[in-house]
GROMACS .gro file of C-alpha atoms in nm:
model
  160
    1MET     CA    1  12.939  14.887  14.998
    2GLU     CA    2  12.811  14.531  15.013
    3ASP     CA    3  12.473  14.653  15.147
    4SER     CA    4  12.431  14.868  14.836
    5SER     CA    5  12.481  14.575  14.599
    6PHE     CA    6  12.242  14.360  14.805
    7PHE     CA    7  11.983  14.637  14.787
    8ASN     CA    8  12.026  14.668  14.408
    9ARG     CA    9  11.989  14.291  14.363
   10MET     CA   10  11.680  14.286  14.585
   11ILE     CA   11  11.514  14.573  14.393
   12GLY     CA   12  11.611  14.415  14.061
   13HIS     CA   13  11.456  14.085  14.170
   14LEU     CA   14  11.140  14.266  14.287
   15ARG     CA   15  11.104  14.447  13.953
   16GLY     CA   16  11.159  14.127  13.759
   17THR     CA   17  10.921  13.899  13.950
   18CYS     CA   18  10.646  14.110  14.107
   19LYS     CA   19  10.356  14.166  13.867
   20TYR     CA   20  10.222  14.462  14.062
   21TYR     CA   21  10.545  14.647  14.137
   22THR     CA   22  10.438  15.013  14.132
   23GLY     CA   23  10.776  15.180  14.122
   24TYR     CA   24  10.898  15.387  13.831
   25PRO     CA   25  11.035  15.385  13.572
   26LYS     CA   26  10.825  15.118  13.405
   27ASP     CA   27  10.919  14.983  13.066
   28LEU     CA   28  10.587  15.016  12.884
   29GLY     CA   29  10.730  15.002  12.534
   30PRO     CA   30  10.585  15.217  12.257
   31SER     CA   31  10.266  15.408  12.337
   32GLN     CA   32   9.945  15.213  12.279
   33VAL     CA   33   9.719  15.516  12.339
   34ILE     CA   34   9.553  15.630  12.018
   35HIS     CA   35   9.524  16.006  11.970
   36PHE     CA   36   9.191  16.119  11.830
   37THR     CA   37   9.213  16.262  11.478
   38SER     CA   38   8.862  16.223  11.335
   39GLU     CA   39   8.518  16.090  11.416
   40ARG     CA   40   8.542  15.853  11.122
   41GLU     CA   41   8.852  15.687  11.271
   42PHE     CA   42   8.679  15.669  11.609
   43VAL     CA   43   8.368  15.503  11.462
   44ASN     CA   44   8.583  15.230  11.304
   45LEU     CA   45   8.748  15.129  11.634
   46PRO     CA   46   8.449  14.960  11.806
   47HIS     CA   47   8.369  14.773  11.482
   48GLU     CA   48   8.705  14.599  11.501
   49GLY     CA   49   8.550  14.402  11.789
   50PHE     CA   50   8.740  14.559  12.079
   51PRO     CA   51   8.609  14.784  12.356
   52VAL     CA   52   8.738  15.143  12.334
   53VAL     CA   53   8.818  15.348  12.644
   54VAL     CA   54   8.804  15.717  12.556
   55ALA     CA   55   8.947  15.989  12.780
   56PHE     CA   56   8.809  16.335  12.705
   57THR     CA   57   9.070  16.577  12.837
   58ILE     CA   58   9.185  16.936  12.857
   59ARG     CA   59   9.532  17.052  12.956
   60GLY     CA   60   9.594  17.061  13.330
   61ASN     CA   61   9.784  16.901  13.616
   62TYR     CA   62   9.539  16.613  13.652
   63THR     CA   63   9.565  16.540  13.280
   64GLU     CA   64   9.937  16.461  13.318
   65HIS     CA   65   9.849  16.199  13.581
   66LEU     CA   66   9.568  16.066  13.362
   67ASP     CA   67   9.808  16.034  13.067
   68LYS     CA   68  10.042  15.814  13.273
   69VAL     CA   69   9.750  15.597  13.388
   70LEU     CA   70   9.621  15.560  13.031
   71GLU     CA   71   9.968  15.461  12.906
   72GLU     CA   72  10.002  15.198  13.177
   73ALA     CA   73   9.651  15.058  13.128
   74ALA     CA   74   9.689  15.057  12.749
   75ALA     CA   75  10.013  14.860  12.780
   76GLU     CA   76   9.848  14.611  13.017
   77PHE     CA   77   9.530  14.548  12.815
   78TYR     CA   78   9.676  14.574  12.463
   79PRO     CA   79   9.553  14.445  12.211
   80HIS     CA   80   9.216  14.343  12.364
   81VAL     CA   81   9.108  14.692  12.470
   82LYS     CA   82   9.187  15.011  12.277
   83PHE     CA   83   9.257  15.335  12.462
   84MET     CA   84   9.200  15.673  12.299
   85ARG     CA   85   9.265  16.026  12.417
   86VAL     CA   86   9.066  16.324  12.285
   87GLU     CA   87   9.199  16.675  12.345
   88CYS     CA   88   8.873  16.867  12.371
   89PRO     CA   89   9.011  17.215  12.284
   90LYS     CA   90   9.122  17.072  11.945
   91TYR     CA   91   8.795  16.883  11.877
   92PRO     CA   92   8.520  17.076  12.061
   93GLY     CA   93   8.233  16.941  11.851
   94PHE     CA   94   8.305  16.579  11.942
   95CYS     CA   95   8.341  16.661  12.313
   96ILE     CA   96   8.030  16.881  12.329
   97SER     CA   97   7.828  16.599  12.172
   98ARG     CA   98   7.900  16.389  12.483
   99GLN     CA   99   7.706  16.649  12.690
  100LYS     CA  100   7.942  16.659  12.986
  101LYS     CA  101   8.044  16.977  13.164
  102GLU     CA  102   8.334  16.856  13.379
  103TYR     CA  103   8.666  16.754  13.225
  104PRO     CA  104   8.849  16.519  13.216
  105PHE     CA  105   8.607  16.228  13.197
  106ILE     CA  106   8.630  15.873  13.065
  107GLU     CA  107   8.374  15.663  12.877
  108ILE     CA  108   8.389  15.304  12.754
  109PHE     CA  109   8.235  15.215  12.417
  110HIS     CA  110   8.169  14.846  12.351
  111SER     CA  111   7.945  14.582  12.189
  112PRO     CA  112   7.843  14.738  11.856
  113THR     CA  113   7.528  14.587  11.702
  114HIS     CA  114   7.343  14.656  11.376
  115VAL     CA  115   7.030  14.867  11.405
  116ALA     CA  116   6.732  14.659  11.288
  117ASN     CA  117   6.539  14.957  11.150
  118GLN     CA  118   6.777  15.174  10.946
  119GLY     CA  119   6.512  15.446  10.909
  120ARG     CA  120   6.554  15.714  10.647
  121VAL     CA  121   6.915  15.718  10.529
  122ALA     CA  122   7.051  15.966  10.275
  123ASP     CA  123   7.319  15.727  10.149
  124PRO     CA  124   7.237  15.354  10.108
  125ASN     CA  125   7.603  15.268  10.184
  126ILE     CA  126   7.566  15.393  10.541
  127THR     CA  127   7.494  15.129  10.808
  128LYS     CA  128   7.373  15.237  11.151
  129TYR     CA  129   7.499  15.073  11.471
  130ASN     CA  130   7.412  15.083  11.839
  131VAL     CA  131   7.710  15.095  12.073
  132LYS     CA  132   7.688  15.055  12.450
  133VAL     CA  133   7.846  15.349  12.634
  134MET     CA  134   7.943  15.329  13.000
  135PRO     CA  135   8.071  15.620  13.205
  136PHE     CA  136   8.388  15.530  13.392
  137ASN     CA  137   8.347  15.619  13.759
  138TYR     CA  138   8.594  15.380  13.921
  139ASP     CA  139   8.944  15.438  14.052
  140VAL     CA  140   9.150  15.593  13.770
  141SER     CA  141   9.419  15.325  13.758
  142PRO     CA  142   9.484  14.999  13.573
  143TYR     CA  143   9.323  14.826  13.872
  144GLY     CA  144   9.006  15.037  13.827
  145PHE     CA  145   8.990  14.946  13.458
  146ARG     CA  146   9.038  14.578  13.541
  147GLU     CA  147   8.754  14.590  13.796
  148ILE     CA  148   8.504  14.761  13.565
  149PHE     CA  149   8.590  14.521  13.281
  150LYS     CA  150   8.529  14.230  13.517
  151ARG     CA  151   8.203  14.376  13.647
  152TYR     CA  152   8.054  14.430  13.302
  153GLY     CA  153   8.196  14.113  13.146
  154ILE     CA  154   8.421  14.288  12.897
  155ARG     CA  155   8.680  14.041  12.764
  156THR     CA  156   9.038  14.162  12.819
  157SER     CA  157   9.239  13.850  12.732
  158ASP     CA  158   9.252  13.545  12.506
  159THR     CA  159   9.104  13.307  12.765
  160LYS     CA  160   8.867  13.060  12.601
   0.00000   0.00000   0.00000
Protein backbone atom coordinates (compact mmCIF):
# COMPACT_ATOMS: atom_id res chain seq x y z
CA MET A 1 0.00 0.00 0.00
CA GLU A 2 2.83 2.38 0.80
CA ASP A 3 4.46 1.66 -2.59
CA SER A 4 1.30 2.84 -4.33
CA SER A 5 1.30 6.20 -2.56
CA PHE A 6 5.03 6.65 -3.29
CA PHE A 7 4.36 5.91 -6.95
CA ASN A 8 1.49 8.43 -7.06
CA ARG A 9 3.65 11.10 -5.42
CA MET A 10 6.51 10.39 -7.83
CA ILE A 11 4.23 10.62 -10.90
CA GLY A 12 2.58 13.76 -9.51
CA HIS A 13 5.99 15.36 -9.01
CA LEU A 14 7.06 14.35 -12.54
CA ARG A 15 3.92 15.88 -14.06
CA GLY A 16 4.35 19.07 -12.07
CA THR A 17 8.05 19.70 -12.73
CA CYS A 18 9.01 18.09 -16.04
CA LYS A 19 8.36 20.42 -18.99
CA TYR A 20 8.44 17.59 -21.52
CA TYR A 21 6.37 14.98 -19.70
CA THR A 22 4.58 13.17 -22.53
CA GLY A 23 2.01 11.25 -20.56
CA TYR A 24 -1.71 11.83 -20.86
CA PRO A 25 -4.01 13.39 -19.89
CA LYS A 26 -2.55 16.84 -20.40
CA ASP A 27 -4.37 19.90 -19.17
CA LEU A 28 -4.30 22.05 -22.30
CA GLY A 29 -7.15 24.33 -21.30
CA PRO A 30 -9.65 25.56 -23.88
CA SER A 31 -8.87 24.78 -27.52
CA GLN A 32 -6.65 27.32 -29.25
CA VAL A 33 -7.11 25.75 -32.71
CA ILE A 34 -9.18 27.97 -34.99
CA HIS A 35 -11.65 26.18 -37.24
CA PHE A 36 -11.80 27.55 -40.77
CA THR A 37 -15.09 29.28 -41.62
CA SER A 38 -14.24 31.62 -44.50
CA GLU A 39 -11.37 32.82 -46.65
CA ARG A 40 -11.96 36.36 -45.44
CA GLU A 41 -11.35 35.31 -41.82
CA PHE A 42 -8.25 33.39 -42.92
CA VAL A 43 -6.83 36.40 -44.79
CA ASN A 44 -7.16 38.56 -41.67
CA LEU A 45 -5.09 36.20 -39.47
CA PRO A 46 -1.61 36.81 -40.97
CA HIS A 47 -2.24 40.57 -40.93
CA GLU A 48 -2.55 40.47 -37.15
CA GLY A 49 1.23 39.94 -37.20
CA PHE A 50 1.34 36.27 -36.18
CA PRO A 51 2.37 33.26 -38.25
CA VAL A 52 -0.53 30.91 -39.06
CA VAL A 53 -0.09 27.14 -39.21
CA VAL A 54 -2.86 25.65 -41.35
CA ALA A 55 -3.68 21.93 -41.39
CA PHE A 56 -5.67 20.85 -44.44
CA THR A 57 -7.43 17.65 -43.39
CA ILE A 58 -10.00 15.04 -44.29
CA ARG A 59 -11.59 12.57 -41.88
CA GLY A 60 -9.45 9.54 -41.10
CA ASN A 61 -7.44 7.79 -38.42
CA TYR A 62 -4.36 9.94 -38.95
CA THR A 63 -6.48 13.09 -38.65
CA GLU A 64 -7.39 12.17 -35.05
CA HIS A 65 -3.67 12.01 -34.20
CA LEU A 66 -3.06 15.28 -36.06
CA ASP A 67 -5.87 16.96 -34.10
CA LYS A 68 -4.20 16.03 -30.80
CA VAL A 69 -0.84 17.32 -32.03
CA LEU A 70 -2.39 20.59 -33.22
CA GLU A 71 -4.14 21.09 -29.86
CA GLU A 72 -0.90 20.51 -27.97
CA ALA A 73 1.18 22.75 -30.24
CA ALA A 74 -1.48 25.49 -30.23
CA ALA A 75 -1.50 25.46 -26.42
CA GLU A 76 2.31 25.65 -26.32
CA PHE A 77 2.76 28.48 -28.84
CA TYR A 78 -0.36 30.53 -28.02
CA PRO A 79 -0.69 33.54 -28.59
CA HIS A 80 2.43 34.00 -30.78
CA VAL A 81 1.48 31.47 -33.45
CA LYS A 82 -2.09 30.79 -34.62
CA PHE A 83 -3.15 27.27 -35.57
CA MET A 84 -6.03 26.66 -37.97
CA ARG A 85 -7.70 23.49 -39.18
CA VAL A 86 -9.50 23.30 -42.54
CA GLU A 87 -11.84 20.38 -43.22
CA CYS A 88 -11.39 20.01 -46.96
CA PRO A 89 -14.70 18.20 -47.69
CA LYS A 90 -16.55 21.24 -46.28
CA TYR A 91 -14.40 23.84 -48.11
CA PRO A 92 -13.15 22.14 -51.30
CA GLY A 93 -12.44 25.37 -53.19
CA PHE A 94 -9.95 26.62 -50.60
CA CYS A 95 -8.17 23.25 -50.43
CA ILE A 96 -8.04 22.75 -54.20
CA SER A 97 -6.45 26.20 -54.56
CA ARG A 98 -3.45 24.89 -52.59
CA GLN A 99 -2.81 22.38 -55.44
CA LYS A 100 -1.97 19.40 -53.25
CA LYS A 101 -3.18 15.88 -53.92
CA GLU A 102 -2.32 14.13 -50.65
CA TYR A 103 -4.17 14.90 -47.43
CA PRO A 104 -3.61 15.82 -44.65
CA PHE A 105 -0.89 18.40 -45.18
CA ILE A 106 0.30 21.43 -43.22
CA GLU A 107 1.47 24.84 -44.44
CA ILE A 108 2.80 27.85 -42.53
CA PHE A 109 1.80 31.36 -43.64
CA HIS A 110 3.91 34.24 -42.30
CA SER A 111 5.45 37.67 -42.94
CA PRO A 112 2.75 39.55 -44.89
CA THR A 113 4.04 42.53 -46.89
CA HIS A 114 2.30 45.11 -49.08
CA VAL A 115 2.59 44.57 -52.81
CA ALA A 116 4.40 47.57 -54.34
CA ASN A 117 2.53 47.41 -57.65
CA GLN A 118 -1.19 46.94 -56.95
CA GLY A 119 -1.92 46.39 -60.65
CA ARG A 120 -5.46 46.64 -61.91
CA VAL A 121 -7.86 46.43 -58.98
CA ALA A 122 -11.65 46.46 -59.34
CA ASP A 123 -12.20 48.02 -55.91
CA PRO A 124 -9.83 50.78 -54.67
CA ASN A 125 -10.43 49.64 -51.06
CA ILE A 126 -8.67 46.33 -51.75
CA THR A 127 -4.99 46.11 -50.76
CA LYS A 128 -2.85 43.26 -52.07
CA TYR A 129 -0.31 41.46 -49.88
CA ASN A 130 2.43 38.91 -50.37
CA VAL A 131 2.59 36.20 -47.72
CA LYS A 132 5.41 33.68 -47.40
CA VAL A 133 4.13 30.09 -47.46
CA MET A 134 6.23 27.18 -46.23
CA PRO A 135 5.24 23.55 -46.52
CA PHE A 136 5.62 21.73 -43.20
CA ASN A 137 7.67 18.58 -43.73
CA TYR A 138 9.11 18.05 -40.25
CA ASP A 139 8.07 15.69 -37.48
CA VAL A 140 4.36 16.27 -36.78
CA SER A 141 4.72 17.15 -33.11
CA PRO A 142 5.21 20.27 -30.99
CA TYR A 143 8.94 19.54 -31.21
CA GLY A 144 8.76 19.57 -35.03
CA PHE A 145 6.95 22.91 -34.99
CA ARG A 146 9.53 24.33 -32.58
CA GLU A 147 12.39 23.20 -34.83
CA ILE A 148 10.93 24.65 -38.04
CA PHE A 149 10.15 27.95 -36.28
CA LYS A 150 13.75 28.08 -35.07
CA ARG A 151 15.15 27.21 -38.50
CA TYR A 152 13.21 29.92 -40.32
CA GLY A 153 13.49 32.55 -37.58
CA ILE A 154 9.79 32.70 -36.79
CA ARG A 155 9.28 34.39 -33.40
CA THR A 156 7.32 32.20 -30.97
CA SER A 157 7.76 34.10 -27.70
CA ASP A 158 8.07 37.56 -26.17
CA THR A 159 11.89 37.48 -25.95
CA LYS A 160 13.36 40.87 -26.79
